[in-house]
Coordinates of C-alpha atoms in Angstrom, one line a residue:
M1 CA -27.9 8.6 38.9
K2 CA -26.1 11.3 36.5
A3 CA -22.4 12.6 37.4
S4 CA -24.4 16.0 37.9
D5 CA -26.8 14.9 40.2
I6 CA -24.2 12.9 42.1
S7 CA -22.0 16.0 42.4
Q8 CA -25.3 18.3 43.6
I9 CA -26.2 15.6 46.7
I10 CA -22.4 15.8 47.7
I11 CA -22.1 19.5 47.5
A12 CA -25.4 19.8 49.4
H13 CA -24.2 17.3 52.1
R14 CA -21.0 19.0 52.4
N15 CA -22.7 22.9 53.2
Y16 CA -25.3 21.1 55.5
W17 CA -22.9 19.6 57.9
D18 CA -20.1 22.5 57.3
Q19 CA -23.0 25.0 59.0
R20 CA -23.4 22.3 62.3
K21 CA -19.7 22.1 62.5
H22 CA -19.3 24.6 65.3
A23 CA -22.6 22.7 67.1
M24 CA -20.7 19.3 67.2
E25 CA -17.4 21.0 68.2
A26 CA -19.2 22.2 71.1
Y27 CA -20.8 19.0 72.0
T28 CA -17.8 17.0 71.8
R29 CA -16.2 19.1 74.1
A30 CA -19.3 19.5 76.2
Y31 CA -18.8 15.4 76.7
R32 CA -15.3 15.4 77.7
S33 CA -15.4 18.2 79.9
E34 CA -13.7 20.5 78.0
M35 CA -16.2 23.5 77.2
F36 CA -14.0 26.0 77.9
R37 CA -11.2 24.6 76.5
E38 CA -10.4 28.4 74.4
Q39 CA -10.7 30.0 77.5
K40 CA -8.1 28.2 79.7
T41 CA -4.6 30.3 79.9
A42 CA -1.2 29.8 81.4
K43 CA -1.1 29.4 85.1
G44 CA -1.8 32.9 87.4
G45 CA -4.6 33.6 84.5
V46 CA -8.3 32.8 84.5
V47 CA -9.5 29.6 86.3
T48 CA -12.1 27.5 84.7
V49 CA -14.2 24.6 86.5
E50 CA -16.2 22.1 84.6
T51 CA -18.1 19.5 85.5
A52 CA -18.5 15.4 84.2
D53 CA -22.5 16.1 83.9
A54 CA -22.7 15.8 80.0
Y55 CA -20.5 12.5 80.4
G56 CA -22.4 11.3 82.8
F57 CA -25.9 12.3 81.0
V58 CA -24.5 9.7 78.1
E59 CA -22.6 7.3 79.9
S60 CA -25.4 6.7 82.5
F61 CA -27.8 6.1 79.3
I62 CA -25.6 3.4 78.2
A63 CA -25.1 1.6 81.2
S64 CA -29.3 1.5 81.8
L65 CA -29.0 -0.1 78.1
F66 CA -26.5 -2.4 78.4
A67 CA -26.8 -3.5 82.0
K68 CA -26.6 -7.0 80.4
A69 CA -25.4 -8.3 77.3
P70 CA -27.8 -7.8 74.7
A71 CA -29.9 -10.8 73.6
V72 CA -32.8 -12.1 72.3
A73 CA -34.9 -15.1 72.4
V74 CA -35.9 -16.8 68.9
G75 CA -39.5 -19.0 69.1
G76 CA -40.0 -21.5 66.4
D77 CA -42.3 -20.3 63.7
P78 CA -46.0 -21.2 63.0
Q79 CA -45.4 -24.1 60.4
G80 CA -42.9 -25.4 63.0
I81 CA -40.0 -25.6 60.2
G82 CA -36.6 -24.2 61.1
E83 CA -34.1 -24.1 63.9
P84 CA -35.2 -21.7 66.2
D85 CA -32.5 -22.5 68.7
T86 CA -29.5 -22.3 66.4
V87 CA -30.9 -19.0 64.9
E88 CA -30.7 -17.5 68.7
M89 CA -27.8 -18.9 69.0
V90 CA -25.5 -17.3 66.0
L91 CA -27.9 -14.0 67.1
N92 CA -26.6 -13.8 70.3
R93 CA -22.9 -14.4 69.5
F94 CA -23.2 -11.8 66.9
L95 CA -24.7 -9.4 69.7
Y96 CA -22.6 -10.4 72.6
E97 CA -19.2 -9.5 70.3
K98 CA -20.7 -6.8 68.8
A99 CA -21.9 -5.2 71.9
E100 CA -19.0 -2.6 72.7
M101 CA -19.8 -1.0 68.8
L102 CA -23.6 -0.9 69.6
E103 CA -22.1 1.2 72.2
T104 CA -20.1 3.2 70.4
G105 CA -23.0 3.9 68.3
L106 CA -25.5 4.6 70.7
R107 CA -23.0 7.3 71.8
Y108 CA -22.8 9.0 68.4
A109 CA -26.6 9.1 68.8
L110 CA -26.8 10.7 72.0
I111 CA -24.0 13.3 71.4
Y112 CA -24.8 14.1 68.0
P113 CA -28.2 14.2 66.0
C114 CA -28.2 10.5 64.9
S115 CA -25.6 7.7 64.2
F116 CA -25.7 4.8 61.7
F117 CA -24.2 1.2 61.7
K118 CA -22.9 0.2 58.0
L119 CA -22.4 -3.7 57.6
G120 CA -19.9 -5.2 55.6
L121 CA -17.9 -8.4 54.7
M122 CA -15.1 -9.8 56.1
E123 CA -12.4 -12.9 55.0
K124 CA -13.2 -15.1 57.4
E125 CA -12.6 -18.9 57.9
L126 CA -16.4 -19.2 59.3
A127 CA -19.6 -17.9 58.0
M128 CA -20.6 -16.5 61.3
D129 CA -17.6 -14.3 61.4
R130 CA -18.3 -12.7 58.1
I131 CA -20.5 -10.2 58.9
D132 CA -18.7 -6.9 60.3
I133 CA -20.4 -3.6 61.5
K134 CA -18.8 -0.2 62.2
A135 CA -20.7 3.2 63.7
V136 CA -20.4 5.5 61.7
H137 CA -20.8 9.3 62.6
P138 CA -23.7 11.3 60.8
W139 CA -21.3 13.9 58.9
D140 CA -19.9 10.4 57.0
V141 CA -23.7 9.4 56.0
I142 CA -25.2 10.7 52.7
I143 CA -29.2 10.5 53.7
D144 CA -32.1 12.1 51.5
M145 CA -33.7 14.6 54.2
D146 CA -36.6 15.0 51.9
A147 CA -37.6 11.7 52.9
N148 CA -40.5 10.9 55.5
N149 CA -38.8 7.9 56.9
W150 CA -36.1 5.9 56.0
E151 CA -37.7 3.3 54.3
S152 CA -38.7 6.2 51.8
M153 CA -35.4 7.5 50.6
R154 CA -34.4 7.6 47.1
F155 CA -30.6 7.6 47.8
C156 CA -28.5 6.9 50.5
G157 CA -24.5 6.8 50.9
H158 CA -21.2 6.4 53.1
R159 CA -18.3 8.8 52.8
Y160 CA -14.8 7.3 53.9
Y161 CA -11.3 7.5 53.4
L162 CA -9.0 4.7 51.9
P163 CA -4.7 4.8 52.0
A164 CA -3.7 5.7 48.3
K165 CA -2.3 2.3 48.0
Q166 CA -5.3 0.1 49.5
A167 CA -7.6 2.3 46.5
K168 CA -5.4 1.4 43.8
E169 CA -5.7 -2.1 44.8
R170 CA -9.5 -2.3 45.2
F171 CA -10.4 0.1 42.4
G172 CA -7.5 -1.5 39.9
N173 CA -4.5 0.7 38.8
K174 CA -6.5 4.1 38.7
R175 CA -4.8 7.6 38.7
F176 CA -6.1 9.0 42.0
K177 CA -5.3 12.5 43.0
A178 CA -4.3 11.5 46.8
S179 CA -4.4 13.7 49.3
I180 CA -4.2 14.3 52.9
K181 CA -6.9 13.1 55.5
H182 CA -9.3 15.6 56.9
D183 CA -11.3 15.3 59.9
Y184 CA -14.3 16.8 60.5
L185 CA -13.6 18.3 63.7
N186 CA -10.5 19.5 62.9
E187 CA -8.6 17.4 65.6
F188 CA -5.8 15.0 63.7
N189 CA -5.5 16.7 60.5
Q190 CA -2.0 15.9 58.7
D191 CA -0.2 18.5 57.1
I192 CA 3.1 15.9 56.3
E193 CA 3.5 14.6 52.8
D194 CA 3.9 11.4 53.2
S195 CA 2.7 8.3 51.2
L196 CA 1.5 6.6 54.4
L197 CA -0.6 9.3 54.8
Q198 CA -1.9 9.9 51.5
Y199 CA -5.7 8.7 51.4
V200 CA -8.2 9.0 48.7
E201 CA -11.6 10.4 49.6
I202 CA -14.6 7.7 48.4
Y203 CA -18.3 8.3 48.5
E204 CA -20.5 5.1 48.3
L205 CA -23.4 5.9 46.9
Y206 CA -26.8 3.4 46.4
D207 CA -29.3 4.6 43.9
L208 CA -32.4 3.1 45.3
I209 CA -34.7 4.5 42.7
N210 CA -32.3 3.1 39.5
D211 CA -30.9 0.3 41.6
E212 CA -27.6 1.8 41.4
L213 CA -24.4 1.2 43.3
I214 CA -21.9 4.0 42.5
F215 CA -18.7 4.8 44.1
Y216 CA -17.8 8.5 43.5
S217 CA -14.2 10.2 44.3
P218 CA -13.5 14.1 44.0
N219 CA -9.5 12.7 43.7
Y220 CA -10.7 11.0 40.3
D221 CA -10.2 13.5 37.5
S222 CA -12.1 11.2 34.9
K223 CA -15.3 10.3 34.1
D224 CA -16.4 13.4 36.1
G225 CA -15.2 11.3 39.4
V226 CA -17.3 8.0 39.2
I227 CA -14.8 5.7 39.3
E228 CA -17.3 2.8 39.3
K229 CA -20.9 1.4 38.8
A230 CA -22.8 -1.7 39.6
P231 CA -25.8 -2.3 37.7
Q232 CA -27.3 -3.7 40.4
I233 CA -27.1 -3.2 44.5
P234 CA -26.1 -6.7 45.8
F235 CA -27.9 -5.9 49.1
R236 CA -31.8 -6.6 49.0
K237 CA -34.4 -6.6 51.1
A238 CA -36.9 -10.0 51.8
D239 CA -38.8 -8.4 48.9
G240 CA -36.1 -8.2 46.8
T241 CA -36.1 -4.4 46.1
P242 CA -32.7 -3.1 46.9
S243 CA -31.1 -1.6 50.3
A244 CA -28.4 -0.1 51.7
P245 CA -26.0 -1.9 53.8
I246 CA -26.4 0.8 56.6
A247 CA -29.0 1.2 59.5
P248 CA -30.0 4.0 61.6
M249 CA -30.0 4.9 64.9
Y250 CA -32.5 8.0 66.0
L251 CA -32.9 9.0 69.3
A252 CA -34.7 12.0 68.8
Y253 CA -36.4 13.4 65.7
D254 CA -36.9 16.8 64.0
P255 CA -40.4 17.7 63.7
Q256 CA -40.1 19.1 60.0
Y257 CA -37.5 16.8 58.5
P258 CA -37.5 13.8 60.6
L259 CA -34.6 12.0 59.3
K260 CA -32.3 15.0 60.2
G261 CA -32.4 14.3 63.9
F262 CA -31.7 15.8 67.4
S263 CA -29.1 16.1 69.3
R264 CA -30.1 14.8 73.3
L265 CA -27.0 16.5 74.8
G266 CA -27.4 19.6 72.8
L267 CA -31.5 19.6 74.6
I268 CA -29.4 20.3 77.3
Y269 CA -26.2 21.9 76.4
D270 CA -27.2 25.3 77.7
Q271 CA -27.9 24.3 80.8
L272 CA -24.7 22.7 81.0
W273 CA -22.9 25.9 80.1
E274 CA -24.6 27.7 82.7
V275 CA -23.3 25.5 85.2
N276 CA -19.9 25.6 84.3
N277 CA -19.7 29.1 84.1
L278 CA -21.4 29.4 87.3
R279 CA -19.1 27.2 88.8
T280 CA -15.9 29.2 86.9
V281 CA -17.4 32.8 88.4
W282 CA -17.3 31.3 92.1
A283 CA -14.4 29.9 92.0
N284 CA -12.3 33.1 90.2
G285 CA -14.2 35.0 92.6
L286 CA -13.0 33.0 96.1
R287 CA -9.6 33.2 94.5
R288 CA -9.8 37.1 94.0
D289 CA -11.2 37.6 97.3
A290 CA -8.6 35.1 99.4
R291 CA -5.4 37.4 97.7
V292 CA -3.7 39.9 100.0
Y293 CA -1.6 42.0 97.9
V294 CA 0.9 44.1 100.3
T295 CA 3.1 47.0 99.0
R296 CA 4.2 50.6 99.8
K297 CA 1.8 53.4 100.1
G298 CA 1.6 55.1 97.0
T299 CA 2.4 52.0 94.6
L300 CA -0.3 51.7 93.1
D301 CA -2.6 54.2 91.4
E302 CA -6.5 53.4 91.1
E303 CA -6.1 51.6 87.8
A304 CA -3.6 49.3 88.9
K305 CA -5.5 48.6 92.3
A306 CA -8.9 48.2 89.6
I307 CA -6.6 45.5 87.8
L308 CA -6.0 43.2 90.7
A309 CA -9.5 43.6 92.2

Protein backbone atom coordinates (compact mmCIF):
# COMPACT_ATOMS: atom_id res chain seq x y z
CA MET A 1 0.00 0.00 0.00
CA LYS A 2 1.40 3.38 -1.01
CA ALA A 3 1.82 6.25 1.44
CA SER A 4 -0.66 8.30 -0.58
CA ASP A 5 -3.25 5.54 -0.27
CA ILE A 6 -2.71 5.39 3.49
CA SER A 7 -3.17 9.15 3.76
CA GLN A 8 -6.42 9.07 1.78
CA ILE A 9 -7.84 6.23 3.87
CA ILE A 10 -7.08 8.08 7.11
CA ILE A 11 -8.52 11.37 5.83
CA ALA A 12 -11.74 9.62 4.75
CA HIS A 13 -11.96 7.93 8.15
CA ARG A 14 -11.51 11.22 10.03
CA ASN A 15 -14.04 13.07 7.89
CA TYR A 16 -16.61 10.31 8.32
CA TRP A 17 -16.46 10.34 12.11
CA ASP A 18 -16.12 14.13 12.38
CA GLN A 19 -19.50 14.40 10.68
CA ARG A 20 -21.01 12.04 13.25
CA LYS A 21 -19.37 13.44 16.36
CA HIS A 22 -22.44 15.47 17.40
CA ALA A 23 -24.64 12.36 17.26
CA MET A 24 -22.12 10.26 19.23
CA GLU A 25 -21.94 12.96 21.91
CA ALA A 26 -25.76 13.09 22.07
CA TYR A 27 -26.05 9.30 22.51
CA THR A 28 -23.40 9.36 25.25
CA ARG A 29 -25.20 12.12 27.14
CA ALA A 30 -28.51 10.27 26.83
CA TYR A 31 -26.98 7.12 28.36
CA ARG A 32 -25.62 9.21 31.26
CA SER A 33 -28.97 11.01 31.73
CA GLU A 34 -27.26 14.27 30.74
CA MET A 35 -29.28 15.00 27.61
CA PHE A 36 -29.99 18.58 28.71
CA ARG A 37 -26.58 19.18 30.27
CA GLU A 38 -25.91 22.30 28.21
CA GLN A 39 -29.24 23.79 29.27
CA LYS A 40 -28.69 23.44 32.99
CA THR A 41 -28.39 26.79 34.74
CA ALA A 42 -27.64 28.07 38.18
CA LYS A 43 -30.08 27.79 41.07
CA GLY A 44 -33.25 29.65 40.26
CA GLY A 45 -33.02 29.06 36.51
CA VAL A 46 -34.77 26.53 34.30
CA VAL A 47 -35.23 23.12 35.93
CA THR A 48 -34.36 20.14 33.71
CA VAL A 49 -35.71 16.67 34.44
CA GLU A 50 -34.35 13.53 32.77
CA THR A 51 -35.28 9.89 33.08
CA ALA A 52 -32.81 7.00 33.05
CA ASP A 53 -34.62 5.26 30.20
CA ALA A 54 -31.56 5.22 27.92
CA TYR A 55 -29.43 3.67 30.65
CA GLY A 56 -32.14 1.11 31.38
CA PHE A 57 -32.51 0.26 27.69
CA VAL A 58 -28.79 -0.53 27.36
CA GLU A 59 -28.15 -2.22 30.70
CA SER A 60 -31.27 -4.39 30.61
CA PHE A 61 -30.14 -5.73 27.23
CA ILE A 62 -26.72 -6.55 28.66
CA ALA A 63 -28.20 -8.12 31.80
CA SER A 64 -30.41 -10.41 29.72
CA LEU A 65 -27.41 -11.72 27.78
CA PHE A 66 -25.11 -12.11 30.77
CA ALA A 67 -27.56 -13.54 33.30
CA LYS A 68 -24.99 -16.32 33.69
CA ALA A 69 -21.29 -16.46 32.96
CA PRO A 70 -20.68 -17.01 29.21
CA ALA A 71 -19.68 -20.58 28.42
CA VAL A 72 -19.53 -23.07 25.56
CA ALA A 73 -19.86 -26.85 25.28
CA VAL A 74 -17.31 -28.65 23.10
CA GLY A 75 -17.85 -32.13 21.71
CA GLY A 76 -15.50 -34.55 20.01
CA ASP A 77 -14.80 -34.29 16.28
CA PRO A 78 -16.08 -36.95 13.83
CA GLN A 79 -12.69 -38.64 13.70
CA GLY A 80 -12.57 -39.04 17.46
CA ILE A 81 -9.28 -37.20 17.88
CA GLY A 82 -8.42 -34.21 20.01
CA GLU A 83 -9.28 -33.40 23.61
CA PRO A 84 -12.71 -31.71 23.74
CA ASP A 85 -12.74 -31.56 27.55
CA THR A 86 -9.45 -29.67 27.61
CA VAL A 87 -10.55 -27.30 24.85
CA GLU A 88 -13.85 -26.63 26.64
CA MET A 89 -12.03 -25.88 29.89
CA VAL A 90 -9.60 -23.46 28.23
CA LEU A 91 -12.34 -21.63 26.30
CA ASN A 92 -14.64 -21.28 29.29
CA ARG A 93 -11.79 -20.00 31.43
CA PHE A 94 -11.02 -17.37 28.80
CA LEU A 95 -14.69 -16.33 28.47
CA TYR A 96 -15.15 -16.13 32.23
CA GLU A 97 -12.12 -13.88 32.68
CA LYS A 98 -13.07 -11.65 29.73
CA ALA A 99 -16.80 -11.36 30.53
CA GLU A 100 -16.44 -7.78 31.72
CA MET A 101 -14.66 -6.77 28.50
CA LEU A 102 -17.37 -8.49 26.46
CA GLU A 103 -19.99 -6.47 28.31
CA THR A 104 -18.08 -3.28 27.55
CA GLY A 105 -17.96 -4.09 23.83
CA LEU A 106 -21.68 -4.88 23.83
CA ARG A 107 -22.39 -1.58 25.60
CA TYR A 108 -20.46 0.28 22.89
CA ALA A 109 -22.39 -1.56 20.16
CA LEU A 110 -25.74 -0.58 21.70
CA ILE A 111 -24.91 3.09 22.19
CA TYR A 112 -22.88 3.62 18.99
CA PRO A 113 -23.24 2.13 15.48
CA CYS A 114 -20.95 -0.82 16.29
CA SER A 115 -17.94 -1.85 18.34
CA PHE A 116 -14.83 -3.98 17.94
CA PHE A 117 -12.56 -6.30 19.87
CA LYS A 118 -8.80 -6.09 19.40
CA LEU A 119 -6.80 -9.21 20.17
CA GLY A 120 -3.21 -9.00 21.30
CA LEU A 121 -0.44 -10.81 23.12
CA MET A 122 0.87 -10.24 26.62
CA GLU A 123 4.04 -11.45 28.27
CA LYS A 124 2.69 -13.99 30.74
CA GLU A 125 4.10 -17.21 32.14
CA LEU A 126 1.04 -19.34 31.31
CA ALA A 127 0.15 -19.73 27.65
CA MET A 128 -3.57 -19.40 28.47
CA ASP A 129 -2.97 -15.91 29.92
CA ARG A 130 -1.07 -14.53 26.94
CA ILE A 131 -4.14 -13.69 24.86
CA ASP A 132 -5.49 -10.24 25.62
CA ILE A 133 -8.73 -8.70 24.36
CA LYS A 134 -9.78 -5.06 24.39
CA ALA A 135 -13.07 -3.39 23.48
CA VAL A 136 -12.57 -0.57 20.96
CA HIS A 137 -14.83 2.35 20.02
CA PRO A 138 -15.97 2.43 16.38
CA TRP A 139 -14.20 5.73 15.62
CA ASP A 140 -10.86 4.12 16.49
CA VAL A 141 -11.18 1.35 13.89
CA ILE A 142 -10.65 1.90 10.16
CA ILE A 143 -12.73 -0.38 7.95
CA ASP A 144 -13.45 -0.74 4.25
CA MET A 145 -16.91 0.84 4.07
CA ASP A 146 -17.41 -0.37 0.49
CA ALA A 147 -17.23 -4.03 1.51
CA ASN A 148 -20.48 -5.97 1.78
CA ASN A 149 -19.27 -7.99 4.75
CA TRP A 150 -16.30 -8.33 7.07
CA GLU A 151 -14.67 -11.16 5.10
CA SER A 152 -14.53 -9.18 1.84
CA MET A 153 -12.70 -6.12 3.23
CA ARG A 154 -9.53 -4.99 1.46
CA PHE A 155 -8.03 -3.28 4.50
CA CYS A 156 -8.60 -2.75 8.20
CA GLY A 157 -6.88 -0.70 10.86
CA HIS A 158 -6.74 0.43 14.48
CA ARG A 159 -5.96 3.94 15.70
CA TYR A 160 -4.50 4.42 19.17
CA TYR A 161 -2.11 6.58 21.19
CA LEU A 162 1.17 5.53 22.75
CA PRO A 163 3.09 7.56 25.33
CA ALA A 164 6.08 9.16 23.60
CA LYS A 165 8.59 7.13 25.62
CA GLN A 166 6.79 3.87 24.93
CA ALA A 167 6.59 4.66 21.20
CA LYS A 168 10.37 5.11 21.03
CA GLU A 169 10.93 1.86 22.90
CA ARG A 170 8.61 0.00 20.55
CA PHE A 171 9.73 1.42 17.21
CA GLY A 172 13.31 2.33 17.98
CA ASN A 173 14.77 5.75 18.58
CA LYS A 174 12.78 7.51 15.85
CA ARG A 175 12.12 11.25 15.83
CA PHE A 176 8.46 11.67 16.74
CA LYS A 177 6.80 15.04 17.16
CA ALA A 178 4.80 14.07 20.20
CA SER A 179 1.62 15.99 21.02
CA ILE A 180 -1.27 15.92 23.45
CA LYS A 181 -3.85 13.16 23.27
CA HIS A 182 -7.11 14.27 21.65
CA ASP A 183 -10.28 12.66 22.96
CA TYR A 184 -12.92 12.11 20.27
CA LEU A 185 -15.80 13.24 22.50
CA ASN A 186 -13.78 16.23 23.81
CA GLU A 187 -14.08 15.18 27.44
CA PHE A 188 -10.50 14.58 28.59
CA ASN A 189 -8.33 16.70 26.31
CA GLN A 190 -5.19 17.91 28.06
CA ASP A 191 -3.54 21.21 27.24
CA ILE A 192 -0.67 20.82 29.69
CA GLU A 193 2.76 20.55 28.09
CA ASP A 194 4.17 17.80 30.28
CA SER A 195 6.35 14.88 29.25
CA LEU A 196 3.93 12.43 30.87
CA LEU A 197 1.11 13.76 28.69
CA GLN A 198 2.98 13.60 25.39
CA TYR A 199 1.64 10.96 23.03
CA VAL A 200 2.24 9.59 19.55
CA GLU A 201 -0.80 8.83 17.40
CA ILE A 202 -0.43 5.41 15.74
CA TYR A 203 -2.39 3.86 12.89
CA GLU A 204 -1.95 0.09 12.69
CA LEU A 205 -3.11 -0.82 9.17
CA TYR A 206 -3.65 -4.29 7.71
CA ASP A 207 -3.49 -4.45 3.91
CA LEU A 208 -5.37 -7.69 3.31
CA ILE A 209 -4.84 -7.61 -0.45
CA ASN A 210 -1.06 -7.23 -0.47
CA ASP A 211 -0.56 -9.02 2.87
CA GLU A 212 1.17 -6.09 4.58
CA LEU A 213 1.16 -4.76 8.13
CA ILE A 214 1.84 -1.01 8.19
CA PHE A 215 2.47 1.34 11.11
CA TYR A 216 1.76 4.97 10.28
CA SER A 217 1.83 8.12 12.40
CA PRO A 218 1.06 11.78 11.62
CA ASN A 219 3.66 12.56 14.32
CA TYR A 220 6.42 11.04 12.18
CA ASP A 221 7.72 13.24 9.37
CA SER A 222 10.14 10.82 7.72
CA LYS A 223 9.02 8.38 4.99
CA ASP A 224 5.67 10.16 4.57
CA GLY A 225 4.63 9.07 8.06
CA VAL A 226 5.23 5.33 7.54
CA ILE A 227 7.09 4.10 10.63
CA GLU A 228 7.45 0.44 9.69
CA LYS A 229 6.18 -2.15 7.24
CA ALA A 230 6.02 -5.88 7.78
CA PRO A 231 6.17 -7.90 4.55
CA GLN A 232 3.58 -10.32 5.89
CA ILE A 233 0.68 -10.04 8.33
CA PRO A 234 1.50 -12.35 11.26
CA PHE A 235 -2.16 -13.27 11.85
CA ARG A 236 -3.64 -15.94 9.57
CA LYS A 237 -6.92 -17.75 9.10
CA ALA A 238 -7.17 -21.54 9.11
CA ASP A 239 -6.72 -21.59 5.32
CA GLY A 240 -3.54 -19.49 5.54
CA THR A 241 -4.99 -16.21 4.23
CA PRO A 242 -4.10 -12.98 6.11
CA SER A 243 -6.42 -11.74 8.85
CA ALA A 244 -6.55 -8.67 11.11
CA PRO A 245 -6.73 -9.35 14.90
CA ILE A 246 -9.94 -7.32 15.09
CA ALA A 247 -13.42 -8.78 15.57
CA PRO A 248 -16.56 -6.71 14.90
CA MET A 249 -19.80 -6.52 16.88
CA TYR A 250 -22.85 -5.27 14.98
CA LEU A 251 -26.33 -5.22 16.50
CA ALA A 252 -27.91 -3.32 13.58
CA TYR A 253 -26.87 -2.80 9.97
CA ASP A 254 -27.17 0.11 7.60
CA PRO A 255 -29.27 -1.07 4.61
CA GLN A 256 -26.94 0.50 2.03
CA TYR A 257 -23.51 0.14 3.67
CA PRO A 258 -23.73 -2.76 6.17
CA LEU A 259 -20.34 -2.16 7.79
CA LYS A 260 -21.31 1.35 8.86
CA GLY A 261 -23.60 -0.17 11.44
CA PHE A 262 -26.51 1.52 13.16
CA SER A 263 -26.99 2.68 16.74
CA ARG A 264 -29.75 0.84 18.61
CA LEU A 265 -29.95 3.71 21.09
CA GLY A 266 -30.20 6.12 18.15
CA LEU A 267 -33.45 4.43 17.09
CA ILE A 268 -35.21 5.56 20.27
CA TYR A 269 -33.28 8.79 20.87
CA ASP A 270 -36.12 11.06 19.64
CA GLN A 271 -38.59 9.32 21.95
CA LEU A 272 -36.22 9.75 24.89
CA TRP A 273 -35.84 13.44 24.07
CA GLU A 274 -39.61 13.94 23.95
CA VAL A 275 -40.13 12.18 27.30
CA ASN A 276 -37.40 14.25 28.98
CA ASN A 277 -38.65 17.46 27.38
CA LEU A 278 -42.21 16.76 28.54
CA ARG A 279 -41.06 16.04 32.10
CA THR A 280 -39.06 19.28 32.06
CA VAL A 281 -42.08 21.30 30.89
CA TRP A 282 -44.23 19.73 33.60
CA ALA A 283 -41.66 20.41 36.32
CA ASN A 284 -41.18 24.05 35.35
CA GLY A 285 -44.92 24.57 34.97
CA LEU A 286 -45.55 23.17 38.44
CA ARG A 287 -42.93 25.43 40.01
CA ARG A 288 -44.22 28.46 38.13
CA ASP A 289 -47.84 27.87 39.14
CA ALA A 290 -46.86 27.23 42.76
CA ARG A 291 -45.04 30.57 43.19
CA VAL A 292 -46.76 33.62 44.63
CA TYR A 293 -45.21 37.07 44.43
CA VAL A 294 -46.32 39.83 46.80
CA THR A 295 -45.42 43.44 45.96
CA ARG A 296 -46.81 46.89 46.50
CA LYS A 297 -49.42 47.98 44.04
CA GLY A 298 -47.86 49.53 40.96
CA THR A 299 -44.36 48.20 41.63
CA LEU A 300 -44.45 45.78 38.67
CA ASP A 301 -45.45 46.88 35.22
CA GLU A 302 -46.92 44.52 32.62
CA GLU A 303 -43.51 43.62 31.21
CA ALA A 304 -42.17 42.63 34.64
CA LYS A 305 -45.27 40.54 35.27
CA ALA A 306 -44.76 38.74 31.98
CA ILE A 307 -41.21 37.84 32.95
CA LEU A 308 -42.34 36.37 36.25
CA ALA A 309 -45.26 34.49 34.68
